[in-house]
CSV table of C-alpha atoms in Angstrom, one decimal:
chain,number,residue,atom,x,y,z
E,1,MET,CA,-0.1,-0.1,0.1
E,2,PRO,CA,1.4,3.4,-1.0
E,3,VAL,CA,1.9,6.2,1.7
E,4,SER,CA,-1.6,7.8,1.9
E,5,THR,CA,-4.1,8.9,4.4
E,6,THR,CA,-5.5,5.2,4.8
E,7,TRP,CA,-1.8,4.1,5.3
E,8,ARG,CA,-1.1,6.5,7.9
E,9,ASN,CA,-4.5,5.5,9.6
E,10,LEU,CA,-3.6,2.0,9.6
E,11,ARG,CA,-0.1,2.7,11.1
E,12,LYS,CA,-1.4,4.7,13.8
E,13,ILE,CA,-4.1,1.9,14.7
E,14,CYS,CA,-1.2,-0.5,14.9
E,15,ASN,CA,1.2,1.7,17.1
E,16,LEU,CA,-1.6,2.4,19.4
E,17,HIS,CA,-3.2,-1.2,19.8
E,18,ILE,CA,-0.4,-3.4,19.2
E,19,PHE,CA,2.9,-1.9,19.3
E,20,ALA,CA,2.3,0.7,22.2
E,21,THR,CA,4.3,-0.1,25.7
E,22,GLN,CA,1.2,-0.3,27.5
E,23,LYS,CA,-0.3,-3.1,24.9
E,24,LEU,CA,3.0,-4.9,24.8
E,25,ASP,CA,3.1,-5.2,28.7
E,26,ALA,CA,-0.7,-6.4,28.7
E,27,ASN,CA,0.3,-9.2,26.4
E,28,GLN,CA,3.5,-10.2,27.9
E,29,HIS,CA,1.6,-13.4,29.4
E,30,LEU,CA,1.0,-14.3,25.9
E,31,ARG,CA,4.6,-14.0,24.8
E,32,ARG,CA,5.8,-16.0,28.0
E,33,ASN,CA,3.3,-18.9,27.4
E,34,LYS,CA,4.6,-19.3,23.9
E,35,VAL,CA,8.0,-19.3,24.6
E,36,GLU,CA,7.6,-21.7,27.2
E,37,GLN,CA,5.9,-24.0,24.8
E,38,LEU,CA,8.9,-23.5,22.3
E,39,LEU,CA,11.2,-24.6,25.2
E,40,ALA,CA,9.2,-27.4,25.9
E,41,ASP,CA,9.0,-28.6,22.5
E,42,VAL,CA,12.9,-28.0,22.0
E,43,GLY,CA,13.5,-30.2,25.5
E,44,ASP,CA,11.3,-32.9,24.2
E,45,SER,CA,13.3,-33.2,20.9
E,46,SER,CA,16.5,-33.1,22.7
E,47,ARG,CA,15.5,-36.0,25.2
E,48,ILE,CA,14.9,-38.4,22.4
E,49,GLY,CA,17.8,-37.1,20.3
E,50,GLU,CA,15.8,-35.6,17.6
E,51,SER,CA,17.1,-32.7,15.8
E,52,ILE,CA,15.2,-29.5,15.1
E,53,GLU,CA,14.8,-27.0,12.3
E,54,ILE,CA,15.2,-23.4,13.6
E,55,SER,CA,13.0,-21.9,10.8
E,56,THR,CA,10.3,-24.3,11.7
E,57,VAL,CA,10.1,-23.9,15.6
E,58,ALA,CA,10.6,-20.2,15.1
E,59,PHE,CA,7.8,-20.0,12.5
E,60,LYS,CA,5.5,-22.0,14.8
E,61,THR,CA,6.0,-19.8,17.7
E,62,THR,CA,5.8,-16.4,15.8
E,63,LEU,CA,2.6,-17.8,14.1
E,64,ASN,CA,1.1,-18.3,17.6
E,65,LEU,CA,2.3,-15.0,18.9
E,66,ILE,CA,0.7,-13.1,16.1
E,67,SER,CA,-2.6,-15.2,16.1
E,68,ASN,CA,-3.2,-14.7,19.8
E,69,THR,CA,-2.6,-11.3,19.7
E,70,ILE,CA,-5.2,-10.7,16.8
E,71,PHE,CA,-7.8,-13.4,17.4
E,72,TYR,CA,-6.5,-15.3,20.7
E,73,VAL,CA,-6.4,-18.4,18.8
E,74,ASP,CA,-3.6,-20.7,18.2
E,75,TYR,CA,-2.9,-21.2,14.4
E,76,ALA,CA,-0.1,-23.7,15.0
E,77,ASN,CA,-2.4,-26.1,16.6
E,78,PRO,CA,-1.9,-29.3,15.0
E,79,SER,CA,-5.6,-30.5,15.8
E,80,SER,CA,-7.2,-27.6,14.3
E,81,ASN,CA,-8.3,-27.9,10.6
E,82,THR,CA,-8.6,-24.0,10.2
E,83,ALA,CA,-5.2,-23.8,11.7
E,84,LEU,CA,-3.9,-26.2,9.2
E,85,GLU,CA,-5.2,-24.7,6.2
E,86,PHE,CA,-4.2,-21.4,7.3
E,87,ARG,CA,-0.5,-22.5,7.9
E,88,GLU,CA,-0.6,-24.4,4.4
E,89,ASN,CA,-1.5,-21.4,2.6
E,90,LEU,CA,0.9,-19.0,4.4
E,91,GLN,CA,3.7,-21.0,3.7
E,92,VAL,CA,2.7,-21.1,0.1
E,93,ILE,CA,2.6,-17.4,0.0
E,94,LYS,CA,5.8,-16.9,1.9
E,95,GLU,CA,7.5,-19.3,-0.9
E,96,GLU,CA,5.9,-17.3,-3.8
E,97,LEU,CA,7.0,-14.0,-2.3
E,98,GLY,CA,10.6,-15.3,-2.0
E,99,LYS,CA,10.9,-16.6,-5.6
E,100,ALA,CA,12.8,-14.5,-8.4
E,101,ASN,CA,10.1,-13.1,-10.4
E,102,PHE,CA,10.7,-12.3,-14.2
E,103,GLY,CA,8.1,-9.6,-13.6
E,104,ASP,CA,10.3,-7.6,-11.4
E,105,LEU,CA,13.5,-7.9,-13.8
E,106,PHE,CA,11.2,-7.1,-17.0
E,107,PRO,CA,8.2,-5.0,-16.2
E,108,THR,CA,6.9,-5.6,-19.7
E,109,LEU,CA,6.3,-9.3,-19.1
E,110,ALA,CA,4.7,-8.6,-15.7
E,111,LYS,CA,1.1,-9.0,-16.9
E,112,LEU,CA,1.7,-12.3,-18.6
E,113,ASP,CA,2.6,-13.9,-15.3
E,114,LEU,CA,4.8,-16.5,-17.1
E,115,GLN,CA,5.8,-18.2,-13.8
E,116,GLY,CA,2.1,-18.2,-12.5
E,117,ILE,CA,3.3,-16.5,-9.4
E,118,ARG,CA,0.5,-14.1,-9.4
E,119,ARG,CA,-2.2,-16.6,-10.1
E,120,ARG,CA,-0.9,-18.7,-7.1
E,121,MET,CA,-0.8,-16.0,-4.9
E,122,ALA,CA,-4.4,-15.0,-5.6
E,123,ILE,CA,-5.7,-18.4,-5.2
E,124,HIS,CA,-4.0,-19.0,-1.6
E,125,SER,CA,-4.5,-15.2,-0.5
E,126,LYS,CA,-8.2,-15.7,-1.4
E,127,LYS,CA,-8.2,-18.6,1.0
E,128,MET,CA,-6.6,-16.6,3.8
E,129,MET,CA,-9.2,-13.9,3.3
E,130,ASN,CA,-12.0,-16.5,3.7
E,131,ILE,CA,-10.5,-17.6,7.0
E,132,PHE,CA,-10.2,-13.8,8.1
E,133,ASP,CA,-14.2,-13.4,7.1
E,134,LYS,CA,-14.9,-16.5,9.3
E,135,GLU,CA,-13.0,-15.1,12.4
E,136,ILE,CA,-14.7,-11.5,11.7
E,137,ASP,CA,-18.0,-13.1,11.5
E,138,ASN,CA,-17.7,-15.2,14.6
E,139,ARG,CA,-16.4,-12.4,16.7
E,140,SER,CA,-19.1,-10.1,15.2
E,141,GLU,CA,-22.0,-12.6,16.5
E,142,LEU,CA,-20.4,-12.8,19.8
E,143,ARG,CA,-20.4,-8.9,20.0
E,144,LYS,CA,-24.2,-8.8,19.4
E,145,MET,CA,-24.7,-10.9,22.8
E,146,ASN,CA,-26.1,-8.9,25.5
E,147,ASP,CA,-23.7,-10.6,28.2
E,148,TYR,CA,-20.6,-10.1,25.8
E,149,ILE,CA,-17.5,-8.8,27.6
E,150,PRO,CA,-15.1,-7.0,25.1
E,151,ALA,CA,-11.8,-8.9,24.6
E,152,GLN,CA,-8.3,-7.5,24.5
E,153,GLU,CA,-7.1,-8.9,21.3
E,154,PHE,CA,-6.4,-6.7,18.1
E,155,LEU,CA,-9.8,-8.1,16.2
E,156,ASP,CA,-12.1,-6.7,18.8
E,157,THR,CA,-10.5,-3.4,18.9
E,158,LEU,CA,-10.8,-3.2,15.1
E,159,LEU,CA,-14.3,-4.1,15.1
E,160,GLN,CA,-15.1,-1.5,17.5
E,161,ILE,CA,-13.3,1.3,15.4
E,162,SER,CA,-15.1,0.0,12.4
E,163,GLU,CA,-18.5,0.5,14.1
E,164,ASP,CA,-17.6,4.0,15.3
E,165,ASP,CA,-16.2,4.9,11.8
E,166,ASN,CA,-16.8,2.5,9.0
E,167,GLU,CA,-15.3,5.1,6.5
E,168,GLU,CA,-12.0,5.0,8.2
E,169,LEU,CA,-11.9,1.2,8.7
E,170,ASP,CA,-14.1,-1.1,6.9
E,171,ARG,CA,-13.9,-4.9,6.6
E,172,ASN,CA,-11.6,-5.3,3.4
E,173,LEU,CA,-9.1,-2.9,5.2
E,174,ILE,CA,-9.3,-5.1,8.2
E,175,LYS,CA,-8.6,-8.3,6.0
E,176,HIS,CA,-5.8,-6.9,4.3
E,177,LEU,CA,-4.1,-5.5,7.6
E,178,PHE,CA,-4.3,-9.1,9.0
E,179,PHE,CA,-2.8,-10.4,5.8
E,180,ASP,CA,0.1,-8.1,6.0
E,181,LEU,CA,0.8,-8.7,9.7
E,182,PHE,CA,0.8,-12.4,9.2
E,183,THR,CA,3.1,-12.5,6.0
E,184,ALA,CA,5.4,-9.8,7.1
E,185,GLY,CA,5.5,-10.7,10.7
E,186,THR,CA,6.1,-14.5,10.5
E,187,ASP,CA,8.8,-14.2,7.9
E,188,THR,CA,10.9,-11.3,9.2
E,189,THR,CA,11.0,-12.9,12.7
E,190,THR,CA,11.6,-16.4,11.5
E,191,SER,CA,14.4,-15.4,9.3
E,192,THR,CA,16.0,-13.2,12.3
E,193,LEU,CA,16.0,-16.1,14.7
E,194,GLU,CA,17.3,-18.6,12.2
E,195,TRP,CA,20.1,-16.0,11.1
E,196,ALA,CA,20.8,-15.2,14.9
E,197,MET,CA,21.2,-19.2,15.5
E,198,ALA,CA,23.5,-19.6,12.6
E,199,GLU,CA,25.8,-16.6,13.7
E,200,LEU,CA,26.1,-17.9,17.2
E,201,LEU,CA,27.0,-21.3,16.1
E,202,HIS,CA,29.6,-20.1,13.7
E,203,ASN,CA,31.1,-17.7,16.5
E,204,PRO,CA,31.7,-20.0,19.4
E,205,LYS,CA,33.5,-17.4,21.5
E,206,ALA,CA,30.4,-15.2,21.3
E,207,LEU,CA,28.2,-18.1,22.1
E,208,GLN,CA,30.4,-19.0,25.2
E,209,GLU,CA,30.1,-15.3,26.4
E,210,VAL,CA,26.2,-15.2,25.9
E,211,ARG,CA,26.1,-18.2,28.1
E,212,ARG,CA,28.4,-17.0,30.7
E,213,GLU,CA,26.3,-13.8,30.9
E,214,LEU,CA,23.1,-15.7,31.4
E,215,GLN,CA,24.5,-18.0,33.9
E,216,GLN,CA,26.0,-15.2,35.8
E,217,ILE,CA,23.0,-12.9,35.9
E,218,ILE,CA,19.9,-15.0,35.2
E,219,GLY,CA,21.4,-18.5,36.7
E,220,GLU,CA,21.5,-21.8,35.5
E,221,GLY,CA,18.0,-23.2,34.4
E,222,ASN,CA,15.9,-20.1,35.1
E,223,VAL,CA,14.0,-18.7,32.3
E,224,VAL,CA,14.7,-15.2,30.9
E,225,GLU,CA,12.1,-12.6,31.3
E,226,GLU,CA,11.5,-9.6,29.2
E,227,SER,CA,12.4,-7.2,32.1
E,228,ASN,CA,15.8,-9.2,32.6
E,229,VAL,CA,17.1,-8.0,28.9
E,230,THR,CA,18.3,-4.8,30.0
E,231,ARG,CA,20.8,-6.4,32.6
E,232,LEU,CA,22.2,-8.5,29.6
E,233,PRO,CA,24.5,-5.8,27.9
E,234,TYR,CA,26.4,-8.6,26.1
E,235,LEU,CA,23.2,-10.3,24.6
E,236,GLN,CA,21.9,-6.7,23.5
E,237,ASP,CA,24.9,-6.2,21.6
E,238,CYS,CA,24.5,-9.5,19.9
E,239,ILE,CA,21.0,-8.7,19.0
E,240,LEU,CA,22.0,-5.4,17.4
E,241,HIS,CA,24.5,-7.0,15.5
E,242,PHE,CA,22.0,-9.6,14.2
E,243,LEU,CA,20.0,-7.0,13.3
E,244,SER,CA,22.9,-5.0,11.2
E,245,TYR,CA,25.0,-7.5,9.9
E,246,SER,CA,27.0,-10.3,11.8
E,247,LEU,CA,28.9,-11.0,15.0
E,248,GLU,CA,32.3,-10.8,12.9
E,249,LYS,CA,33.1,-7.2,14.6
E,250,LEU,CA,31.7,-7.9,18.0
E,251,LYS,CA,34.4,-8.1,20.7
């Protein structure tokens, strides 16, 4: 979406209702719960000697964090058909977005869609939009009940904004906002975590120093809380290097 009044409004809504410090603090229990699930899964794999793919577990955790923030639903739940359908469509879309597209290199060929990327994107994007429609419909019906208690997740907030001013935020904008949050949020976070782990494994001195700092300040076997990060200067330096380039210049 190009920079416009609509883009600014959506950005303002996200900043106020997702990324504001107050909202992040209120949702801290969700993040802690999903990280604990991640650690439990890694521990189970370790006990049976099974290797793990960082990208897979990172994607699962990130997807659950986003879906719980928006809908208060686990989209990584293996027993849910809706969650399975959503994950499959999201994975396909991520793969298509990551492919080299002839249309980007040769704009005159873009309309021809020679690789079928646009066609496949349209198919799977529509399926994701249908899932968003169901979530919106279900919540809208609940909101009509007399004893309904407003929830804290993003969907409920957006529906309230839409009811107050439909011209500012309609259903179509809500669905496309969800689409952007899921596609961009899962891909960037998963890639960053995978890159960070790879960098640590390729820099054993940095890995050893991170472990030493954690053992000294947090303690063996204790869970790192978000509030502890400010007490871990070396880990913070590592994170800054992950986000910039690599650990090679980290002393």
